Amino acid sequence: MANPAQATGASASERSENHAFLTPLFTDRRVVAMLGLGFAQGIPFLLVYATQSAWLVQAKVPLATIGLMSELTIAYKLKFLWAPFLDRYDAPLLGRWLGRRRGWIVASQILVALALAGVAFGDPANWLAWTVAFSLALGVAGATQDVVIDGWRITAAPPERQALMSSWAEIGFRIGNLAAGAGALYLSDAYGWRAAYLCMAVLLAPGTVAALLAPEPPAATAPPAAGFVETVWAPIRDLLARLGPLAVPVLALVAGFRMPGYVSNAMAIPLFKTLGYTNTDIATVTKLFGFWITLGGTFLASAIIPRIGMMASLLIGTVVASASHLALAYLAWHGGHGGAAFWTFAVTVGIDGFAYAFASIVLITYMSRLAATEHAASQYALLTSLCALPGSILAGFSGFVIEQTGFTWFFVGTSLIGVPVALLCVLVARRHGPMEAPAG
C-alpha cells in the first residue's frame, strides 16, 4: 500500500518544511523582526535615484545630468569600507541602550528618515545641489542600514535558520520596494513629490519597531585592535585565500554579472516618461503588476538552482537578464501612443522584471556561498559592492550615450554587455565544475 505522503506527492519532510516556514512568523520574534527589517531595507535605494528620476524628468533636468545622478547610489558600492567598523564598534548613545547590532540599525534608520525629509524639501528644478546633497546622504544612510541589518540576521539566528530568515527578509524587502516605487509614484501624482518623500520617511517606523522588538545577538569576542587598513583588509584577504587561483575570474564574474542591468535601469524610467507615460502608469505597470512578476522570477530561481546547479543557473541568469533589454529596445522603437502601446509597455516591463528578479536571486545565492561565516557581513558587503560598482560607473554615462544613439540602440547595447559575462560563466564553470560555486 502506498505511503499517504507519497500518494499526495508530498513527503513528510516537505510538509514539515512548509509548516516550519509559516509557524515561526507567529512564534519566533526574530522572524517577525526580520520581516519588518526587510521592509525597511526595501525603502531607501529606489528613492535615492530610480524613483527620483521621474521627479527629475518632470523638473526638466537634462538627461545627461540625470544619468550622472545615478552615481548618487555610490555608497551602496562602497559600503564594504565601513562595514567592518560597524561589526567592531557600538553606535553612539544607542549602542549602550540597545546593543551593538540594534543600536546601529535604529541609528541608521533615523539618518535615513532625516535624509528623506531633506530630499522632500528640495527643488531640483531650481536648486539641484540641495537634492544632490541629501540624495547622497540618503544613499550613505541606506547602505549603512543594509550592512547592519545583514549583520544582525547572520548573528541573531543559527545557520540552520538562515534560509528561513533570508526568505522573510526578501518578502519584506519586496514589499518595501513596492512602497518606495509604486507608493511614492502614486503619492507624487496625487499630492506632489514633497508629500511622497515625507510619507516614505514615516514608513520607516515599522522597521524601527522591529529593531526595538528584536533580540540583541550575543556579543562576539572583541577582535584585537587594528588600524583602518587592517580592519578593511582582513575579510578581503580571507576571501582571496579561500578562492585561490579562481579569485580573479570569480570576482570578475561577480563584478560583471549585473552590469547590463545597472546600466539599463538608469534610463528605464526616463524612457517611460519620454514616451508619455504618467507616474501612475509607471507605478501600476512596474510596481504593482511588476511585483507579482518579480515574485515569479524569485520562486523560479529558487526552484531551479538546486536542480541544475549554481553555475548553470548563473549562465542562464546572465543570458536571460541581458537579452530582456531587447524588449526595452523594442518599446523605445515602437513608441508610447494608444491602448495597444500600453500593453506593449506592460509586457516589456514584465519580461525585463521577471529576468531581473531571476538573475538577482541566482547572484545572491552565489555570493552567499562565497562568504565565510566569520566574515559574513563584511564579505557579503564587499561582494555586493563589487557587483554594483562597475555597472554604476557606466550608468553615469548613460544619458550622454542616449543623446548620441537614442533609446533603442542604447538598450541593444546594454544587452550585448552580457555576452562577455556569459563567456566568463562558462570559464569559471569549466575550471571548477559545472554544479557548484567555489567552496566557502
Short mmCIF file of C-alpha atoms in Angstrom, two decimals:
data_model
loop_
_atom_site.label_atom_id
_atom_site.label_comp_id
_atom_site.label_asym_id
_atom_site.label_seq_id
_atom_site.Cartn_x
_atom_site.Cartn_y
_atom_site.Cartn_z
CA MET A 1 0.00 0.00 0.00
CA ALA A 2 1.32 3.43 -0.94
CA ASN A 3 2.52 5.74 1.76
CA PRO A 4 -0.07 8.56 2.23
CA ALA A 5 2.63 11.19 1.82
CA GLN A 6 3.74 9.58 -1.44
CA ALA A 7 0.17 9.33 -2.69
CA THR A 8 -0.32 13.08 -2.29
CA GLY A 9 3.04 13.84 -3.88
CA ALA A 10 4.46 15.44 -0.73
CA SER A 11 6.82 13.85 1.73
CA ALA A 12 6.57 14.29 5.47
CA SER A 13 9.73 16.40 5.37
CA GLU A 14 8.24 18.66 2.68
CA ARG A 15 5.06 19.18 4.72
CA SER A 16 7.19 19.84 7.76
CA GLU A 17 9.23 22.42 5.86
CA ASN A 18 6.08 24.22 4.68
CA HIS A 19 4.76 24.26 8.24
CA ALA A 20 8.13 25.40 9.53
CA PHE A 21 8.14 28.31 7.11
CA LEU A 22 4.93 29.85 8.45
CA THR A 23 4.91 28.88 12.13
CA PRO A 24 7.97 30.89 13.24
CA LEU A 25 6.33 34.09 11.97
CA PHE A 26 3.97 33.76 14.95
CA THR A 27 6.30 32.10 17.45
CA ASP A 28 9.81 33.48 16.85
CA ARG A 29 10.27 37.23 17.27
CA ARG A 30 13.48 37.07 15.27
CA VAL A 31 11.45 36.07 12.20
CA VAL A 32 8.81 38.74 12.83
CA ALA A 33 11.58 41.30 13.24
CA MET A 34 13.24 40.12 10.03
CA LEU A 35 10.06 40.80 8.07
CA GLY A 36 9.92 44.37 9.40
CA LEU A 37 13.63 44.96 8.94
CA GLY A 38 13.48 43.62 5.37
CA PHE A 39 10.65 46.09 4.70
CA ALA A 40 12.85 48.95 5.96
CA GLN A 41 15.72 47.77 3.73
CA GLY A 42 13.46 47.95 0.70
CA ILE A 43 12.63 51.65 1.05
CA PRO A 44 15.75 53.86 0.62
CA PHE A 45 17.52 52.59 -2.51
CA LEU A 46 14.83 53.40 -5.09
CA LEU A 47 14.33 56.83 -3.54
CA VAL A 48 17.99 57.75 -3.96
CA TYR A 49 17.73 57.69 -7.74
CA ALA A 50 15.33 55.33 -9.58
CA THR A 51 12.01 56.71 -8.33
CA GLN A 52 13.51 60.18 -8.04
CA SER A 53 14.45 60.13 -11.75
CA ALA A 54 10.73 60.60 -12.56
CA TRP A 55 10.81 63.79 -10.44
CA LEU A 56 13.98 64.94 -12.22
CA VAL A 57 12.39 64.45 -15.67
CA GLN A 58 9.36 66.46 -14.58
CA ALA A 59 11.69 69.19 -13.30
CA LYS A 60 13.26 69.41 -16.80
CA VAL A 61 16.69 68.26 -15.60
CA PRO A 62 18.76 67.30 -18.73
CA LEU A 63 19.05 63.57 -19.43
CA ALA A 64 22.84 63.75 -19.28
CA THR A 65 22.61 65.18 -15.75
CA ILE A 66 20.02 62.58 -14.74
CA GLY A 67 22.37 59.85 -15.91
CA LEU A 68 25.22 61.32 -13.86
CA MET A 69 22.95 61.43 -10.81
CA SER A 70 22.74 57.64 -10.85
CA GLU A 71 26.17 57.90 -9.18
CA LEU A 72 24.35 59.08 -6.04
CA THR A 73 23.95 55.39 -5.21
CA ILE A 74 27.74 55.12 -4.91
CA ALA A 75 27.54 54.46 -1.17
CA TYR A 76 25.90 51.09 -1.86
CA LYS A 77 29.00 50.17 -3.85
CA LEU A 78 31.49 51.36 -1.23
CA LYS A 79 29.78 50.12 1.94
CA PHE A 80 32.44 47.43 2.40
CA LEU A 81 34.79 50.21 3.51
CA TRP A 82 32.89 50.91 6.73
CA ALA A 83 31.11 47.56 7.23
CA PRO A 84 33.98 46.10 9.35
CA PHE A 85 33.80 49.06 11.73
CA LEU A 86 30.07 48.51 12.28
CA ASP A 87 30.94 44.95 13.34
CA ARG A 88 33.62 46.22 15.71
CA TYR A 89 32.23 49.36 17.44
CA ASP A 90 28.96 50.39 19.14
CA ALA A 91 26.67 53.13 17.82
CA PRO A 92 26.95 56.39 19.80
CA LEU A 93 24.44 56.55 22.67
CA LEU A 94 22.06 53.96 21.19
CA GLY A 95 24.64 51.18 21.39
CA ARG A 96 24.72 51.33 25.18
CA TRP A 97 20.91 51.10 25.37
CA LEU A 98 20.10 48.65 22.55
CA GLY A 99 23.35 46.78 21.98
CA ARG A 100 25.71 46.97 19.02
CA ARG A 101 23.55 45.46 16.27
CA ARG A 102 20.20 47.01 17.16
CA GLY A 103 21.81 50.30 18.09
CA TRP A 104 23.29 50.71 14.61
CA ILE A 105 20.01 49.65 12.99
CA VAL A 106 18.00 52.34 14.77
CA ALA A 107 20.72 54.95 14.26
CA SER A 108 20.83 54.25 10.52
CA GLN A 109 17.04 54.40 10.26
CA ILE A 110 16.98 57.81 11.95
CA LEU A 111 19.53 59.04 9.42
CA VAL A 112 17.51 57.58 6.52
CA ALA A 113 14.37 59.40 7.72
CA LEU A 114 16.23 62.72 8.07
CA ALA A 115 17.75 62.36 4.60
CA LEU A 116 14.33 61.58 3.09
CA ALA A 117 12.94 64.73 4.72
CA GLY A 118 15.86 66.70 3.29
CA VAL A 119 15.16 65.45 -0.25
CA ALA A 120 11.45 66.19 0.24
CA PHE A 121 12.10 69.88 0.86
CA GLY A 122 14.33 70.19 -2.20
CA ASP A 123 13.52 71.75 -5.56
CA PRO A 124 15.54 70.06 -8.33
CA ALA A 125 14.20 72.43 -10.97
CA ASN A 126 15.77 75.46 -9.28
CA TRP A 127 18.27 74.17 -6.71
CA LEU A 128 19.64 70.84 -7.86
CA ALA A 129 22.62 70.97 -5.48
CA TRP A 130 20.27 70.58 -2.47
CA THR A 131 18.72 67.45 -3.99
CA VAL A 132 22.13 66.02 -4.83
CA ALA A 133 23.48 66.58 -1.29
CA PHE A 134 20.55 64.98 0.52
CA SER A 135 20.27 62.14 -2.00
CA LEU A 136 23.93 61.34 -1.39
CA ALA A 137 23.28 61.39 2.37
CA LEU A 138 20.28 59.10 1.82
CA GLY A 139 22.50 56.67 -0.06
CA VAL A 140 25.06 56.54 2.76
CA ALA A 141 22.37 56.04 5.41
CA GLY A 142 20.54 53.39 3.37
CA ALA A 143 23.72 51.46 2.62
CA THR A 144 24.64 51.52 6.31
CA GLN A 145 21.19 50.19 7.21
CA ASP A 146 21.71 47.31 4.76
CA VAL A 147 25.04 46.38 6.34
CA VAL A 148 23.82 46.40 9.94
CA ILE A 149 20.59 44.51 9.21
CA ASP A 150 22.52 41.83 7.32
CA GLY A 151 24.92 41.65 10.27
CA TRP A 152 22.03 41.26 12.71
CA ARG A 153 20.43 38.50 10.61
CA ILE A 154 23.62 36.48 10.36
CA THR A 155 24.41 36.70 14.10
CA ALA A 156 20.89 36.52 15.54
CA ALA A 157 19.95 33.10 14.16
CA PRO A 158 21.86 29.81 13.88
CA PRO A 159 22.98 28.55 10.45
CA GLU A 160 20.06 26.13 10.13
CA ARG A 161 17.60 29.04 10.39
CA GLN A 162 19.36 31.40 7.99
CA ALA A 163 17.38 30.26 4.94
CA LEU A 164 14.13 31.00 6.79
CA MET A 165 15.39 34.42 7.90
CA SER A 166 16.54 35.27 4.37
CA SER A 167 13.18 34.24 2.91
CA TRP A 168 11.21 36.54 5.19
CA ALA A 169 13.76 39.32 4.66
CA GLU A 170 13.20 39.02 0.90
CA ILE A 171 9.42 39.17 1.31
CA GLY A 172 9.74 42.29 3.48
CA PHE A 173 12.20 43.82 1.04
CA ARG A 174 9.87 43.33 -1.93
CA ILE A 175 7.00 44.99 -0.05
CA GLY A 176 9.26 47.90 0.93
CA ASN A 177 10.35 48.25 -2.70
CA LEU A 178 6.70 48.31 -3.71
CA ALA A 179 6.06 51.16 -1.29
CA ALA A 180 9.11 53.14 -2.44
CA GLY A 181 8.27 52.56 -6.09
CA ALA A 182 4.53 52.40 -6.73
CA GLY A 183 3.61 54.09 -3.46
CA ALA A 184 5.85 57.09 -4.00
CA LEU A 185 4.79 57.48 -7.64
CA TYR A 186 1.09 57.34 -6.78
CA LEU A 187 1.55 59.84 -3.97
CA SER A 188 3.54 62.16 -6.21
CA ASP A 189 0.71 62.29 -8.75
CA ALA A 190 -1.90 62.84 -6.05
CA TYR A 191 -0.13 65.13 -3.56
CA GLY A 192 3.25 66.08 -5.00
CA TRP A 193 6.79 64.85 -4.50
CA ARG A 194 7.31 66.51 -1.11
CA ALA A 195 4.42 64.60 0.42
CA ALA A 196 5.59 61.39 -1.23
CA TYR A 197 9.07 61.57 0.29
CA LEU A 198 7.79 62.59 3.72
CA CYS A 199 5.41 59.61 3.69
CA MET A 200 8.34 57.33 2.86
CA ALA A 201 10.18 58.67 5.93
CA VAL A 202 7.16 57.79 8.09
CA LEU A 203 7.04 54.30 6.57
CA LEU A 204 10.37 53.50 8.22
CA ALA A 205 8.50 53.26 11.54
CA PRO A 206 7.69 49.51 11.24
CA GLY A 207 11.40 48.82 10.72
CA THR A 208 12.29 50.79 13.84
CA VAL A 209 9.62 48.96 15.87
CA ALA A 210 11.03 45.67 14.54
CA ALA A 211 14.53 46.67 15.64
CA LEU A 212 13.29 47.54 19.14
CA LEU A 213 11.43 44.21 19.46
CA ALA A 214 14.25 42.13 18.00
CA PRO A 215 16.57 40.27 20.36
CA GLU A 216 20.14 41.54 20.50
CA PRO A 217 22.54 38.80 19.41
CA PRO A 218 25.16 37.64 21.95
CA ALA A 219 28.19 39.92 21.90
CA ALA A 220 31.07 38.45 19.96
CA THR A 221 34.55 38.26 21.37
CA ALA A 222 36.19 41.60 20.80
CA PRO A 223 38.71 41.36 17.94
CA PRO A 224 42.22 42.60 18.55
CA ALA A 225 42.78 46.29 17.99
CA ALA A 226 43.67 47.10 14.40
CA GLY A 227 44.09 50.14 12.22
CA PHE A 228 41.81 51.21 9.38
CA VAL A 229 43.70 49.35 6.67
CA GLU A 230 43.92 46.04 8.56
CA THR A 231 40.25 46.19 9.60
CA VAL A 232 39.15 46.61 5.98
CA TRP A 233 41.73 44.22 4.53
CA ALA A 234 41.20 41.22 6.84
CA PRO A 235 37.92 39.95 5.29
CA ILE A 236 39.25 40.63 1.78
CA ARG A 237 42.42 38.64 2.49
CA ASP A 238 40.39 35.72 3.80
CA LEU A 239 38.15 35.68 0.70
CA LEU A 240 41.09 35.78 -1.71
CA ALA A 241 42.88 33.00 0.18
CA ARG A 242 39.85 30.70 0.03
CA LEU A 243 39.20 31.31 -3.66
CA GLY A 244 42.84 30.74 -4.55
CA PRO A 245 43.55 30.61 -8.33
CA LEU A 246 39.84 31.19 -9.06
CA ALA A 247 39.84 34.56 -7.26
CA VAL A 248 40.26 36.74 -10.35
CA PRO A 249 37.69 35.04 -12.63
CA VAL A 250 35.15 34.60 -9.81
CA LEU A 251 35.38 38.23 -8.67
CA ALA A 252 35.26 39.41 -12.29
CA LEU A 253 32.10 37.34 -12.75
CA VAL A 254 30.50 38.93 -9.67
CA ALA A 255 31.52 42.40 -10.86
CA GLY A 256 30.11 41.92 -14.36
CA PHE A 257 27.01 39.86 -13.68
CA ARG A 258 24.59 42.73 -13.04
CA MET A 259 26.46 45.35 -15.08
CA PRO A 260 23.96 45.27 -18.01
CA GLY A 261 21.07 45.66 -15.55
CA TYR A 262 22.58 48.64 -13.73
CA VAL A 263 23.27 50.48 -16.98
CA SER A 264 19.82 49.69 -18.37
CA ASN A 265 17.89 50.56 -15.20
CA ALA A 266 19.42 54.04 -15.06
CA MET A 267 17.46 55.04 -18.17
CA ALA A 268 14.33 52.88 -17.89
CA ILE A 269 12.09 55.43 -16.17
CA PRO A 270 13.38 58.33 -18.32
CA LEU A 271 12.39 56.19 -21.33
CA PHE A 272 8.89 55.65 -19.94
CA LYS A 273 8.48 59.36 -19.19
CA THR A 274 9.79 60.33 -22.65
CA LEU A 275 7.18 58.05 -24.21
CA GLY A 276 4.47 59.94 -22.34
CA TYR A 277 3.52 57.53 -19.57
CA THR A 278 2.36 59.14 -16.34
CA ASN A 279 3.74 58.37 -12.88
CA THR A 280 0.54 56.40 -12.22
CA ASP A 281 1.03 54.34 -15.41
CA ILE A 282 4.64 53.62 -14.43
CA ALA A 283 3.69 52.70 -10.86
CA THR A 284 0.88 50.39 -11.98
CA VAL A 285 2.98 48.50 -14.51
CA THR A 286 6.47 48.47 -12.96
CA LYS A 287 5.47 48.13 -9.32
CA LEU A 288 2.00 46.63 -8.86
CA PHE A 289 2.00 44.37 -11.92
CA GLY A 290 5.76 44.05 -11.69
CA PHE A 291 5.62 43.00 -8.02
CA TRP A 292 3.95 39.69 -8.91
CA ILE A 293 6.18 39.22 -11.94
CA THR A 294 9.32 39.59 -9.82
CA LEU A 295 7.96 37.15 -7.25
CA GLY A 296 7.53 34.66 -10.09
CA GLY A 297 11.17 35.16 -11.11
CA THR A 298 12.24 34.76 -7.49
CA PHE A 299 10.36 31.48 -7.00
CA LEU A 300 11.57 30.09 -10.33
CA ALA A 301 15.20 30.80 -9.43
CA SER A 302 14.76 29.18 -6.01
CA ALA A 303 13.34 26.06 -7.68
CA ILE A 304 15.90 25.82 -10.49
CA ILE A 305 19.17 26.34 -8.59
CA PRO A 306 19.03 23.03 -6.63
CA ARG A 307 18.06 21.12 -9.76
CA ILE A 308 20.58 22.31 -12.35
CA GLY A 309 23.40 23.63 -10.15
CA MET A 310 24.85 27.00 -9.31
CA MET A 311 26.99 27.69 -12.36
CA ALA A 312 24.35 26.58 -14.87
CA SER A 313 21.87 28.88 -13.09
CA LEU A 314 24.34 31.76 -13.30
CA LEU A 315 24.78 31.23 -17.03
CA ILE A 316 21.03 31.16 -17.65
CA GLY A 317 20.58 34.20 -15.41
CA THR A 318 23.06 36.42 -17.21
CA VAL A 319 21.84 35.39 -20.69
CA VAL A 320 18.16 35.88 -19.88
CA ALA A 321 18.66 39.16 -18.00
CA SER A 322 20.79 40.70 -20.76
CA ALA A 323 18.53 39.50 -23.56
CA SER A 324 15.50 41.02 -21.80
CA HIS A 325 16.86 44.51 -22.59
CA LEU A 326 15.89 43.89 -26.21
CA ALA A 327 12.28 44.21 -25.03
CA LEU A 328 13.08 47.74 -23.81
CA ALA A 329 14.71 48.45 -27.17
CA TYR A 330 11.52 47.33 -28.89
CA LEU A 331 9.42 49.57 -26.63
CA ALA A 332 11.66 52.56 -27.44
CA TRP A 333 11.30 51.82 -31.19
CA HIS A 334 7.55 51.07 -31.01
CA GLY A 335 6.59 54.28 -29.20
CA GLY A 336 4.08 55.09 -26.49
CA HIS A 337 0.74 56.03 -28.03
CA GLY A 338 -2.62 54.27 -27.94
CA GLY A 339 -4.09 51.40 -25.95
CA ALA A 340 -2.05 48.74 -27.73
CA ALA A 341 1.12 50.63 -26.83
CA PHE A 342 0.18 50.46 -23.13
CA TRP A 343 0.02 46.66 -23.32
CA THR A 344 3.34 46.66 -25.15
CA PHE A 345 4.65 48.69 -22.21
CA ALA A 346 3.24 46.19 -19.69
CA VAL A 347 4.60 43.12 -21.48
CA THR A 348 8.01 44.76 -21.94
CA VAL A 349 8.29 45.65 -18.28
CA GLY A 350 7.11 42.16 -17.33
CA ILE A 351 9.82 40.49 -19.41
CA ASP A 352 12.54 42.75 -18.02
CA GLY A 353 11.30 42.46 -14.42
CA PHE A 354 11.00 38.67 -14.48
CA ALA A 355 14.50 38.26 -15.90
CA TYR A 356 15.96 40.79 -13.45
CA ALA A 357 14.41 39.01 -10.44
CA PHE A 358 15.60 35.59 -11.62
CA ALA A 359 19.18 36.82 -12.16
CA SER A 360 19.23 38.68 -8.83
CA ILE A 361 18.25 35.64 -6.75
CA VAL A 362 20.83 33.49 -8.55
CA LEU A 363 23.55 36.04 -7.84
CA ILE A 364 22.52 36.50 -4.18
CA THR A 365 22.70 32.72 -3.68
CA TYR A 366 26.12 32.56 -5.32
CA MET A 367 27.55 35.43 -3.24
CA SER A 368 26.11 33.94 -0.05
CA ARG A 369 28.00 30.71 -0.76
CA LEU A 370 31.22 32.64 -1.30
CA ALA A 371 31.09 34.45 2.08
CA ALA A 372 32.67 32.80 5.12
CA THR A 373 30.64 32.69 8.34
CA GLU A 374 33.19 34.55 10.44
CA HIS A 375 33.29 37.44 7.96
CA ALA A 376 29.75 37.09 6.61
CA ALA A 377 28.59 40.72 6.91
CA SER A 378 31.85 42.25 5.72
CA GLN A 379 32.42 39.82 2.84
CA TYR A 380 28.81 39.97 1.69
CA ALA A 381 29.02 43.78 1.72
CA LEU A 382 32.26 43.51 -0.26
CA LEU A 383 30.72 41.23 -2.88
CA THR A 384 27.57 43.33 -3.27
CA SER A 385 29.73 46.44 -3.62
CA LEU A 386 31.85 44.72 -6.25
CA CYS A 387 28.69 43.61 -8.05
CA ALA A 388 27.29 47.14 -8.18
CA LEU A 389 30.32 49.40 -8.70
CA PRO A 390 31.25 48.79 -12.38
CA GLY A 391 27.65 48.99 -13.59
CA SER A 392 27.02 52.10 -11.54
CA ILE A 393 30.03 53.86 -13.03
CA LEU A 394 28.93 53.01 -16.57
CA ALA A 395 25.35 54.07 -15.77
CA GLY A 396 26.63 57.56 -15.02
CA PHE A 397 27.41 57.98 -18.73
CA SER A 398 24.11 56.54 -19.95
CA GLY A 399 22.48 59.92 -20.59
CA PHE A 400 25.37 61.01 -22.80
CA VAL A 401 25.16 57.77 -24.80
CA ILE A 402 21.42 58.18 -25.38
CA GLU A 403 21.94 61.74 -26.61
CA GLN A 404 24.14 60.24 -29.34
CA THR A 405 22.37 56.96 -30.13
CA GLY A 406 18.78 57.27 -28.94
CA PHE A 407 17.00 54.90 -26.54
CA THR A 408 16.60 51.99 -28.99
CA TRP A 409 20.28 51.44 -29.75
CA PHE A 410 21.20 52.16 -26.14
CA PHE A 411 19.19 49.16 -24.90
CA VAL A 412 20.51 46.97 -27.72
CA GLY A 413 23.98 47.89 -26.49
CA THR A 414 23.24 47.03 -22.85
CA SER A 415 22.03 43.59 -23.92
CA LEU A 416 25.36 42.94 -25.67
CA ILE A 417 27.29 43.68 -22.45
CA GLY A 418 26.07 40.31 -21.22
CA VAL A 419 27.98 38.36 -23.89
CA PRO A 420 31.45 38.54 -22.22
CA VAL A 421 29.84 37.88 -18.82
CA ALA A 422 28.26 34.69 -20.17
CA LEU A 423 31.64 33.58 -21.52
CA LEU A 424 33.15 34.22 -18.08
CA CYS A 425 30.44 32.00 -16.52
CA VAL A 426 31.48 29.19 -18.84
CA LEU A 427 35.16 29.70 -17.96
CA VAL A 428 34.55 29.58 -14.19
CA ALA A 429 32.27 26.53 -14.55
CA ARG A 430 34.87 24.62 -16.57
CA ARG A 431 37.68 25.40 -14.14
CA HIS A 432 35.70 24.47 -11.05
CA GLY A 433 32.99 22.13 -12.29
CA PRO A 434 29.50 22.85 -13.60
CA MET A 435 27.40 22.30 -10.49
CA GLU A 436 28.85 24.23 -7.57
CA ALA A 437 30.35 27.52 -6.54
CA PRO A 438 33.90 27.62 -5.21
CA ALA A 439 33.97 26.33 -1.66
CA GLY A 440 33.46 28.95 1.05
#
